[in-house]
mmCIF file of C-alpha atoms in Angstrom:
data_model
loop_
_atom_site.group_PDB
_atom_site.id
_atom_site.type_symbol
_atom_site.label_atom_id
_atom_site.label_comp_id
_atom_site.label_asym_id
_atom_site.label_seq_id
_atom_site.Cartn_x
_atom_site.Cartn_y
_atom_site.Cartn_z
ATOM 1 C CA UNK D 153 7.050 -9.906 -14.552
ATOM 2 C CA UNK D 154 4.377 -9.267 -17.198
ATOM 3 C CA UNK D 155 3.270 -10.187 -20.679
ATOM 4 C CA UNK D 156 2.641 -8.125 -23.795
ATOM 5 C CA UNK D 157 2.728 -8.541 -27.564
ATOM 6 C CA UNK D 158 5.628 -6.201 -28.347
ATOM 7 C CA UNK D 159 7.426 -9.098 -30.026
ATOM 8 C CA UNK D 160 4.304 -10.891 -31.156
ATOM 9 C CA UNK D 161 3.681 -14.013 -29.053
ATOM 10 C CA UNK D 162 7.308 -14.420 -27.882
ATOM 11 C CA UNK D 163 6.876 -12.922 -24.398
ATOM 12 C CA UNK D 164 3.569 -14.726 -23.816
ATOM 13 C CA UNK D 165 5.090 -18.061 -24.820
ATOM 14 C CA UNK D 166 8.047 -17.602 -22.476
ATOM 15 C CA UNK D 167 6.040 -16.438 -19.432
ATOM 16 C CA UNK D 168 2.736 -18.320 -19.583
ATOM 17 C CA UNK D 169 4.142 -21.830 -18.946
ATOM 18 C CA UNK D 170 5.620 -20.490 -15.680
ATOM 19 C CA UNK D 171 2.368 -18.738 -14.763
ATOM 20 C CA UNK D 172 0.391 -21.928 -15.291
ATOM 21 C CA UNK D 173 2.945 -24.162 -13.532
ATOM 22 C CA UNK D 174 2.757 -22.025 -10.399
ATOM 23 C CA UNK D 175 -0.960 -21.162 -10.444
ATOM 24 C CA UNK D 176 -0.153 -17.462 -10.656
ATOM 25 C CA UNK D 177 -1.961 -14.449 -11.982
ATOM 26 C CA UNK D 178 -0.284 -12.382 -14.682
ATOM 27 C CA UNK D 179 -0.179 -8.707 -15.600
ATOM 28 C CA UNK D 180 -0.717 -8.023 -19.305
ATOM 29 C CA UNK D 181 0.363 -4.694 -20.750
ATOM 30 C CA UNK D 182 -1.541 -3.275 -23.716
ATOM 31 C CA UNK D 183 1.513 -3.244 -25.959
ATOM 32 C CA UNK D 184 1.871 -4.883 -29.363
ATOM 33 C CA UNK D 185 4.251 -4.663 -32.331
ATOM 34 C CA UNK D 186 3.114 -1.057 -32.881
ATOM 35 C CA UNK D 187 4.147 -0.064 -29.338
ATOM 36 C CA UNK D 188 2.107 1.057 -26.346
ATOM 37 C CA UNK D 189 -1.572 1.321 -27.244
ATOM 38 C CA UNK D 190 -2.605 4.968 -27.121
ATOM 39 C CA UNK D 191 -6.277 4.873 -28.102
ATOM 40 C CA UNK D 192 -9.144 3.145 -26.322
ATOM 41 C CA UNK D 193 -9.822 1.041 -29.412
ATOM 42 C CA UNK D 194 -6.214 -0.128 -29.659
ATOM 43 C CA UNK D 195 -6.104 -0.927 -25.928
ATOM 44 C CA UNK D 196 -9.198 -3.105 -26.369
ATOM 45 C CA UNK D 197 -7.827 -4.766 -29.496
ATOM 46 C CA UNK D 198 -4.559 -5.749 -27.792
ATOM 47 C CA UNK D 199 -6.390 -6.888 -24.644
ATOM 48 C CA UNK D 200 -8.695 -9.136 -26.655
ATOM 49 C CA UNK D 201 -5.767 -10.730 -28.494
ATOM 50 C CA UNK D 202 -3.937 -11.466 -25.242
ATOM 51 C CA UNK D 203 -7.115 -12.695 -23.545
ATOM 52 C CA UNK D 204 -7.838 -15.149 -26.356
ATOM 53 C CA UNK D 205 -4.323 -16.612 -26.270
ATOM 54 C CA UNK D 206 -3.950 -16.966 -22.503
ATOM 55 C CA UNK D 207 -7.460 -18.223 -21.736
ATOM 56 C CA UNK D 208 -8.008 -20.498 -24.742
ATOM 57 C CA UNK D 209 -4.499 -21.823 -25.362
ATOM 58 C CA UNK D 210 -3.106 -21.834 -21.818
ATOM 59 C CA UNK D 211 -6.308 -22.208 -19.797
ATOM 60 C CA UNK D 212 -5.719 -19.165 -17.574
ATOM 61 C CA UNK D 213 -8.792 -18.256 -15.526
ATOM 62 C CA UNK D 214 -9.952 -14.794 -16.665
ATOM 63 C CA UNK D 215 -9.842 -13.410 -13.107
ATOM 64 C CA UNK D 216 -6.105 -14.217 -13.053
ATOM 65 C CA UNK D 217 -5.501 -11.891 -15.990
ATOM 66 C CA UNK D 218 -4.699 -8.354 -14.844
ATOM 67 C CA UNK D 219 -4.607 -5.757 -17.615
ATOM 68 C CA UNK D 220 -2.538 -2.606 -17.392
ATOM 69 C CA UNK D 221 -4.081 -0.271 -19.964
ATOM 70 C CA UNK D 222 -1.097 2.078 -19.478
ATOM 71 C CA UNK D 223 -1.149 5.840 -19.332
ATOM 72 C CA UNK D 224 1.188 8.624 -20.362
ATOM 73 C CA UNK D 225 2.015 11.923 -18.650
ATOM 74 C CA UNK D 226 -0.493 14.670 -19.393
ATOM 75 C CA UNK D 227 2.124 17.168 -18.333
ATOM 76 C CA UNK D 228 4.420 17.251 -21.364
ATOM 77 C CA UNK D 229 2.285 19.805 -23.180
ATOM 78 C CA UNK D 230 2.557 17.586 -26.275
ATOM 79 C CA UNK D 231 -0.723 17.474 -28.223
ATOM 80 C CA UNK D 232 -0.236 13.738 -28.829
ATOM 81 C CA UNK D 233 -0.582 13.022 -25.115
ATOM 82 C CA UNK D 234 -3.384 15.442 -24.168
ATOM 83 C CA UNK D 235 -6.073 12.759 -24.608
ATOM 84 C CA UNK D 236 -4.011 9.973 -23.014
ATOM 85 C CA UNK D 237 -5.776 9.928 -19.620
ATOM 86 C CA UNK D 238 -9.276 9.852 -21.081
ATOM 87 C CA UNK D 239 -8.149 7.186 -23.579
ATOM 88 C CA UNK D 240 -6.875 5.087 -20.651
ATOM 89 C CA UNK D 241 -10.111 5.579 -18.682
ATOM 90 C CA UNK D 242 -12.244 4.651 -21.674
ATOM 91 C CA UNK D 243 -9.883 1.805 -22.583
ATOM 92 C CA UNK D 244 -10.410 0.322 -19.117
ATOM 93 C CA UNK D 245 -14.174 0.774 -19.516
ATOM 94 C CA UNK D 246 -14.220 -0.917 -22.942
ATOM 95 C CA UNK D 247 -12.043 -3.830 -21.821
ATOM 96 C CA UNK D 248 -14.154 -4.230 -18.670
ATOM 97 C CA UNK D 249 -17.356 -4.341 -20.733
ATOM 98 C CA UNK D 250 -15.917 -6.798 -23.286
ATOM 99 C CA UNK D 251 -14.073 -9.007 -20.765
ATOM 100 C CA UNK D 252 -15.931 -8.547 -17.456
ATOM 101 C CA UNK D 253 -14.055 -11.215 -15.474
ATOM 102 C CA UNK D 254 -10.558 -9.749 -15.894
ATOM 103 C CA UNK D 255 -8.893 -7.410 -13.428
ATOM 104 C CA UNK D 256 -6.993 -4.167 -13.932
ATOM 105 C CA UNK D 257 -3.964 -2.409 -12.518
ATOM 106 C CA UNK D 258 -2.447 0.960 -13.360
ATOM 107 C CA UNK D 259 0.507 3.124 -12.380
ATOM 108 C CA UNK D 260 -1.731 6.084 -11.560
ATOM 109 C CA UNK D 261 0.875 8.775 -10.891
ATOM 110 C CA UNK D 262 2.409 8.423 -14.365
ATOM 111 C CA UNK D 263 -0.409 10.702 -15.497
ATOM 112 C CA UNK D 264 0.925 13.679 -13.526
ATOM 113 C CA UNK D 265 4.671 13.209 -13.815
ATOM 114 C CA UNK D 266 6.645 16.432 -13.790
ATOM 115 C CA UNK D 267 4.262 18.964 -12.248
ATOM 116 C CA UNK D 268 4.138 20.527 -8.793
ATOM 117 C CA UNK D 269 3.629 17.801 -6.113
ATOM 118 C CA UNK D 270 0.581 19.627 -4.713
ATOM 119 C CA UNK D 271 -1.017 19.606 -8.175
ATOM 120 C CA UNK D 272 -0.036 15.970 -8.697
ATOM 121 C CA UNK D 273 -2.038 14.918 -5.623
ATOM 122 C CA UNK D 274 -5.185 16.468 -7.058
ATOM 123 C CA UNK D 275 -4.687 15.231 -10.626
ATOM 124 C CA UNK D 276 -3.864 11.727 -9.347
ATOM 125 C CA UNK D 277 -6.992 11.688 -7.169
ATOM 126 C CA UNK D 278 -9.276 12.723 -10.015
ATOM 127 C CA UNK D 279 -7.669 10.281 -12.463
ATOM 128 C CA UNK D 280 -7.820 7.415 -9.947
ATOM 129 C CA UNK D 281 -11.497 8.095 -9.251
ATOM 130 C CA UNK D 282 -12.375 8.129 -12.956
ATOM 131 C CA UNK D 283 -10.421 4.887 -13.523
ATOM 132 C CA UNK D 284 -12.211 3.166 -10.625
ATOM 133 C CA UNK D 285 -15.570 4.208 -12.081
ATOM 134 C CA UNK D 286 -14.454 2.663 -15.398
ATOM 135 C CA UNK D 287 -13.502 -0.672 -13.790
ATOM 136 C CA UNK D 288 -9.991 -0.355 -12.300
ATOM 137 C CA UNK D 289 -9.578 -3.015 -9.589
ATOM 138 C CA UNK D 290 -5.998 -2.349 -8.411
ATOM 139 C CA UNK D 291 -3.805 0.738 -8.421
ATOM 140 C CA UNK D 292 -0.093 1.276 -8.099
ATOM 141 C CA UNK D 293 0.237 4.528 -6.185
ATOM 142 C CA UNK D 294 2.021 5.942 -3.180
ATOM 143 C CA UNK D 295 -0.736 6.800 -0.653
ATOM 144 C CA UNK D 296 0.859 10.164 0.129
ATOM 145 C CA UNK D 297 0.691 11.146 -3.555
ATOM 146 C CA UNK D 298 -3.101 11.236 -3.735
ATOM 147 C CA UNK D 299 -5.877 12.902 -1.744
ATOM 148 C CA UNK D 300 -9.424 11.709 -1.088
ATOM 149 C CA UNK D 301 -11.750 13.602 -3.445
ATOM 150 C CA UNK D 302 -13.787 14.746 -0.440
ATOM 151 C CA UNK D 303 -10.764 16.740 0.751
ATOM 152 C CA UNK D 304 -10.324 18.647 -2.516
ATOM 153 C CA UNK D 305 -12.276 21.864 -3.172
ATOM 154 C CA UNK D 306 -14.702 21.534 -6.082
ATOM 155 C CA UNK D 307 -12.945 24.181 -8.200
ATOM 156 C CA UNK D 308 -9.700 22.205 -7.983
ATOM 157 C CA UNK D 309 -11.487 18.960 -8.862
ATOM 158 C CA UNK D 310 -12.931 20.713 -11.926
ATOM 159 C CA UNK D 311 -9.496 22.017 -12.948
ATOM 160 C CA UNK D 312 -8.093 18.496 -12.725
ATOM 161 C CA UNK D 313 -11.113 17.059 -14.583
ATOM 162 C CA UNK D 314 -10.470 19.521 -17.406
ATOM 163 C CA UNK D 315 -6.938 18.150 -17.715
ATOM 164 C CA UNK D 316 -7.746 14.458 -17.209
ATOM 165 C CA UNK D 317 -10.740 14.444 -19.553
ATOM 166 C CA UNK D 318 -9.063 16.788 -22.069
ATOM 167 C CA UNK D 319 -11.985 19.233 -21.844
ATOM 168 C CA UNK D 320 -9.999 22.470 -22.296
ATOM 169 C CA UNK D 321 -7.045 23.363 -24.486
ATOM 170 C CA UNK D 322 -5.538 25.441 -21.660
ATOM 171 C CA UNK D 323 -6.097 22.870 -18.884
ATOM 172 C CA UNK D 324 -2.397 22.202 -18.211
ATOM 173 C CA UNK D 325 -1.548 25.915 -18.124
ATOM 174 C CA UNK D 326 -4.408 26.529 -15.681
ATOM 175 C CA UNK D 327 -3.219 23.708 -13.377
ATOM 176 C CA UNK D 328 0.368 25.013 -13.446
ATOM 177 C CA UNK D 329 -0.813 28.547 -12.663
ATOM 178 C CA UNK D 330 -3.155 27.438 -9.854
ATOM 179 C CA UNK D 331 -0.456 25.481 -8.035
ATOM 180 C CA UNK D 332 2.543 27.707 -8.779
ATOM 181 C CA UNK D 333 4.557 28.152 -5.609
ATOM 182 C CA UNK D 334 2.306 25.890 -3.550
ATOM 183 C CA UNK D 335 4.100 23.267 -1.467
ATOM 184 C CA UNK D 336 2.968 19.692 -1.013
ATOM 185 C CA UNK D 337 2.042 20.463 2.615
ATOM 186 C CA UNK D 338 -0.344 23.120 1.317
ATOM 187 C CA UNK D 339 -2.260 20.621 -0.802
ATOM 188 C CA UNK D 340 -6.001 21.097 -0.726
ATOM 189 C CA UNK D 341 -7.634 19.703 2.358
ATOM 190 C CA UNK D 342 -11.026 21.341 2.139
ATOM 191 C CA UNK D 343 -12.381 23.507 4.927
ATOM 192 C CA UNK D 344 -10.819 23.265 8.362
ATOM 193 C CA UNK D 345 -13.082 21.847 11.076
ATOM 194 C CA UNK D 346 -14.377 24.413 13.571
#
Protein backbone atom coordinates (compact mmCIF):
# COMPACT_ATOMS: atom_id res chain seq x y z
CA UNK A 1 0.00 0.00 0.00
CA UNK A 2 3.04 2.30 -0.13
CA UNK A 3 6.52 2.65 -1.55
CA UNK A 4 9.90 3.15 0.07
CA UNK A 5 13.55 2.40 -0.64
CA UNK A 6 14.19 -0.11 2.16
CA UNK A 7 15.27 -2.65 -0.46
CA UNK A 8 16.60 -0.12 -2.93
CA UNK A 9 14.26 0.24 -5.92
CA UNK A 10 12.56 -3.17 -5.50
CA UNK A 11 9.37 -1.93 -3.82
CA UNK A 12 9.04 1.04 -6.19
CA UNK A 13 9.44 -1.21 -9.23
CA UNK A 14 6.78 -3.62 -7.99
CA UNK A 15 4.19 -0.99 -7.00
CA UNK A 16 4.58 1.85 -9.50
CA UNK A 17 3.36 -0.06 -12.60
CA UNK A 18 0.10 -0.73 -10.72
CA UNK A 19 -0.16 2.89 -9.57
CA UNK A 20 0.27 4.14 -13.12
CA UNK A 21 -2.07 1.53 -14.65
CA UNK A 22 -4.88 2.59 -12.33
CA UNK A 23 -4.22 6.35 -12.23
CA UNK A 24 -3.70 6.21 -8.47
CA UNK A 25 -1.81 8.31 -6.01
CA UNK A 26 0.85 6.64 -3.88
CA UNK A 27 2.16 7.07 -0.35
CA UNK A 28 5.96 7.14 -0.11
CA UNK A 29 7.61 6.47 3.23
CA UNK A 30 10.95 8.11 3.99
CA UNK A 31 12.75 4.80 4.43
CA UNK A 32 15.86 3.62 2.61
CA UNK A 33 18.48 0.89 3.04
CA UNK A 34 19.58 2.57 6.29
CA UNK A 35 16.07 2.30 7.77
CA UNK A 36 13.54 4.96 8.71
CA UNK A 37 14.95 8.43 8.16
CA UNK A 38 15.39 10.13 11.53
CA UNK A 39 16.85 13.52 10.63
CA UNK A 40 15.30 16.26 8.52
CA UNK A 41 18.19 16.05 6.07
CA UNK A 42 17.80 12.29 5.62
CA UNK A 43 14.03 12.63 5.18
CA UNK A 44 14.64 15.16 2.40
CA UNK A 45 17.34 13.03 0.79
CA UNK A 46 15.10 9.95 0.62
CA UNK A 47 12.12 12.01 -0.58
CA UNK A 48 14.16 13.52 -3.41
CA UNK A 49 15.39 10.10 -4.54
CA UNK A 50 11.85 8.70 -4.62
CA UNK A 51 10.48 11.82 -6.30
CA UNK A 52 13.06 11.63 -9.08
CA UNK A 53 12.33 7.97 -9.81
CA UNK A 54 8.53 8.13 -9.76
CA UNK A 55 8.12 11.43 -11.62
CA UNK A 56 10.89 11.07 -14.20
CA UNK A 57 10.86 7.32 -14.85
CA UNK A 58 7.19 6.52 -14.28
CA UNK A 59 5.59 9.88 -15.11
CA UNK A 60 3.67 10.22 -11.83
CA UNK A 61 2.19 13.69 -11.38
CA UNK A 62 3.86 15.27 -8.33
CA UNK A 63 0.50 15.98 -6.65
CA UNK A 64 -0.16 12.21 -6.69
CA UNK A 65 2.92 11.59 -4.55
CA UNK A 66 2.08 11.64 -0.84
CA UNK A 67 5.09 11.59 1.47
CA UNK A 68 4.95 10.20 4.98
CA UNK A 69 7.96 11.72 6.73
CA UNK A 70 7.34 9.33 9.66
CA UNK A 71 7.63 10.10 13.34
CA UNK A 72 8.64 8.18 16.43
CA UNK A 73 7.22 8.25 19.96
CA UNK A 74 8.61 11.07 22.08
CA UNK A 75 7.49 9.16 25.13
CA UNK A 76 10.16 6.47 25.41
CA UNK A 77 12.54 8.72 27.32
CA UNK A 78 15.29 7.56 24.95
CA UNK A 79 17.64 10.42 24.02
CA UNK A 80 17.75 9.17 20.42
CA UNK A 81 14.06 9.96 19.97
CA UNK A 82 13.79 13.27 21.85
CA UNK A 83 14.29 15.32 18.66
CA UNK A 84 12.12 13.05 16.49
CA UNK A 85 9.01 15.29 16.39
CA UNK A 86 10.93 18.44 15.49
CA UNK A 87 12.92 16.47 12.90
CA UNK A 88 9.63 15.31 11.35
CA UNK A 89 8.19 18.85 11.36
CA UNK A 90 11.32 20.28 9.77
CA UNK A 91 11.57 17.32 7.39
CA UNK A 92 8.06 18.10 6.13
CA UNK A 93 9.02 21.78 5.79
CA UNK A 94 12.21 20.97 3.84
CA UNK A 95 10.47 18.50 1.52
CA UNK A 96 7.62 20.97 0.98
CA UNK A 97 10.08 23.73 0.06
CA UNK A 98 12.11 21.49 -2.27
CA UNK A 99 9.12 19.69 -3.85
CA UNK A 100 6.18 22.09 -3.48
CA UNK A 101 3.66 20.09 -5.55
CA UNK A 102 3.76 16.90 -3.46
CA UNK A 103 1.37 16.11 -0.63
CA UNK A 104 1.98 14.78 2.87
CA UNK A 105 0.37 12.38 5.31
CA UNK A 106 1.37 11.40 8.83
CA UNK A 107 0.25 9.08 11.61
CA UNK A 108 0.09 11.93 14.12
CA UNK A 109 -0.62 10.00 17.33
CA UNK A 110 2.55 7.90 16.99
CA UNK A 111 4.31 10.87 18.56
CA UNK A 112 2.53 10.43 21.90
CA UNK A 113 2.24 6.67 22.16
CA UNK A 114 2.31 5.35 25.70
CA UNK A 115 1.41 8.37 27.83
CA UNK A 116 -1.79 9.32 29.63
CA UNK A 117 -4.67 9.73 27.09
CA UNK A 118 -5.42 13.24 28.39
CA UNK A 119 -1.80 14.25 27.76
CA UNK A 120 -1.83 12.55 24.36
CA UNK A 121 -4.70 14.78 23.20
CA UNK A 122 -2.68 17.89 23.96
CA UNK A 123 0.62 16.62 22.55
CA UNK A 124 -1.15 15.38 19.40
CA UNK A 125 -2.87 18.75 18.93
CA UNK A 126 0.37 20.71 19.24
CA UNK A 127 2.27 18.32 16.97
CA UNK A 128 -0.51 18.33 14.35
CA UNK A 129 -0.61 22.13 14.35
CA UNK A 130 3.16 22.41 13.89
CA UNK A 131 3.08 19.83 11.06
CA UNK A 132 0.28 21.71 9.27
CA UNK A 133 2.29 24.93 9.50
CA UNK A 134 5.23 23.04 7.93
CA UNK A 135 3.13 21.76 5.00
CA UNK A 136 1.22 18.64 6.13
CA UNK A 137 -1.81 18.18 3.85
CA UNK A 138 -3.38 15.01 5.31
CA UNK A 139 -3.32 13.45 8.76
CA UNK A 140 -4.09 10.00 10.05
CA UNK A 141 -5.65 10.57 13.46
CA UNK A 142 -8.69 9.57 15.45
CA UNK A 143 -10.70 12.80 15.95
CA UNK A 144 -11.30 12.00 19.62
CA UNK A 145 -7.54 11.76 20.23
CA UNK A 146 -6.83 15.43 19.55
CA UNK A 147 -8.22 18.74 20.80
CA UNK A 148 -8.51 22.07 18.98
CA UNK A 149 -5.66 24.30 20.17
CA UNK A 150 -8.20 26.96 21.14
CA UNK A 151 -9.56 24.58 23.79
CA UNK A 152 -6.19 23.99 25.46
CA UNK A 153 -4.91 26.37 28.16
CA UNK A 154 -1.75 28.21 27.10
CA UNK A 155 0.39 26.66 29.85
CA UNK A 156 -0.49 23.18 28.59
CA UNK A 157 0.25 24.18 24.99
CA UNK A 158 3.66 25.42 26.15
CA UNK A 159 4.34 22.17 28.02
CA UNK A 160 3.53 20.19 24.88
CA UNK A 161 5.61 22.57 22.72
CA UNK A 162 8.58 21.95 25.01
CA UNK A 163 8.24 18.23 24.35
CA UNK A 164 7.43 18.41 20.62
CA UNK A 165 10.15 20.95 19.81
CA UNK A 166 12.66 19.36 22.22
CA UNK A 167 13.12 22.68 24.05
CA UNK A 168 13.66 21.27 27.56
CA UNK A 169 15.51 18.22 28.83
CA UNK A 170 12.76 17.59 31.40
CA UNK A 171 9.81 18.09 29.02
CA UNK A 172 8.56 14.49 29.16
CA UNK A 173 8.79 14.36 32.96
CA UNK A 174 6.84 17.63 33.20
CA UNK A 175 4.09 16.32 30.88
CA UNK A 176 3.82 13.07 32.86
CA UNK A 177 3.61 14.99 36.14
CA UNK A 178 1.04 17.50 34.84
CA UNK A 179 -1.34 14.80 33.62
CA UNK A 180 -0.77 12.18 36.32
CA UNK A 181 -4.11 10.81 37.43
CA UNK A 182 -6.09 12.90 34.95
CA UNK A 183 -8.68 11.01 32.92
CA UNK A 184 -9.38 11.52 29.24
CA UNK A 185 -12.74 13.13 30.12
CA UNK A 186 -10.83 15.73 32.13
CA UNK A 187 -8.76 16.80 29.13
CA UNK A 188 -8.27 20.53 28.86
CA UNK A 189 -11.24 22.34 27.44
CA UNK A 190 -10.37 25.90 28.35
CA UNK A 191 -12.68 28.05 30.43
CA UNK A 192 -16.30 27.03 30.80
CA UNK A 193 -18.82 29.39 29.20
CA UNK A 194 -20.80 31.51 31.66
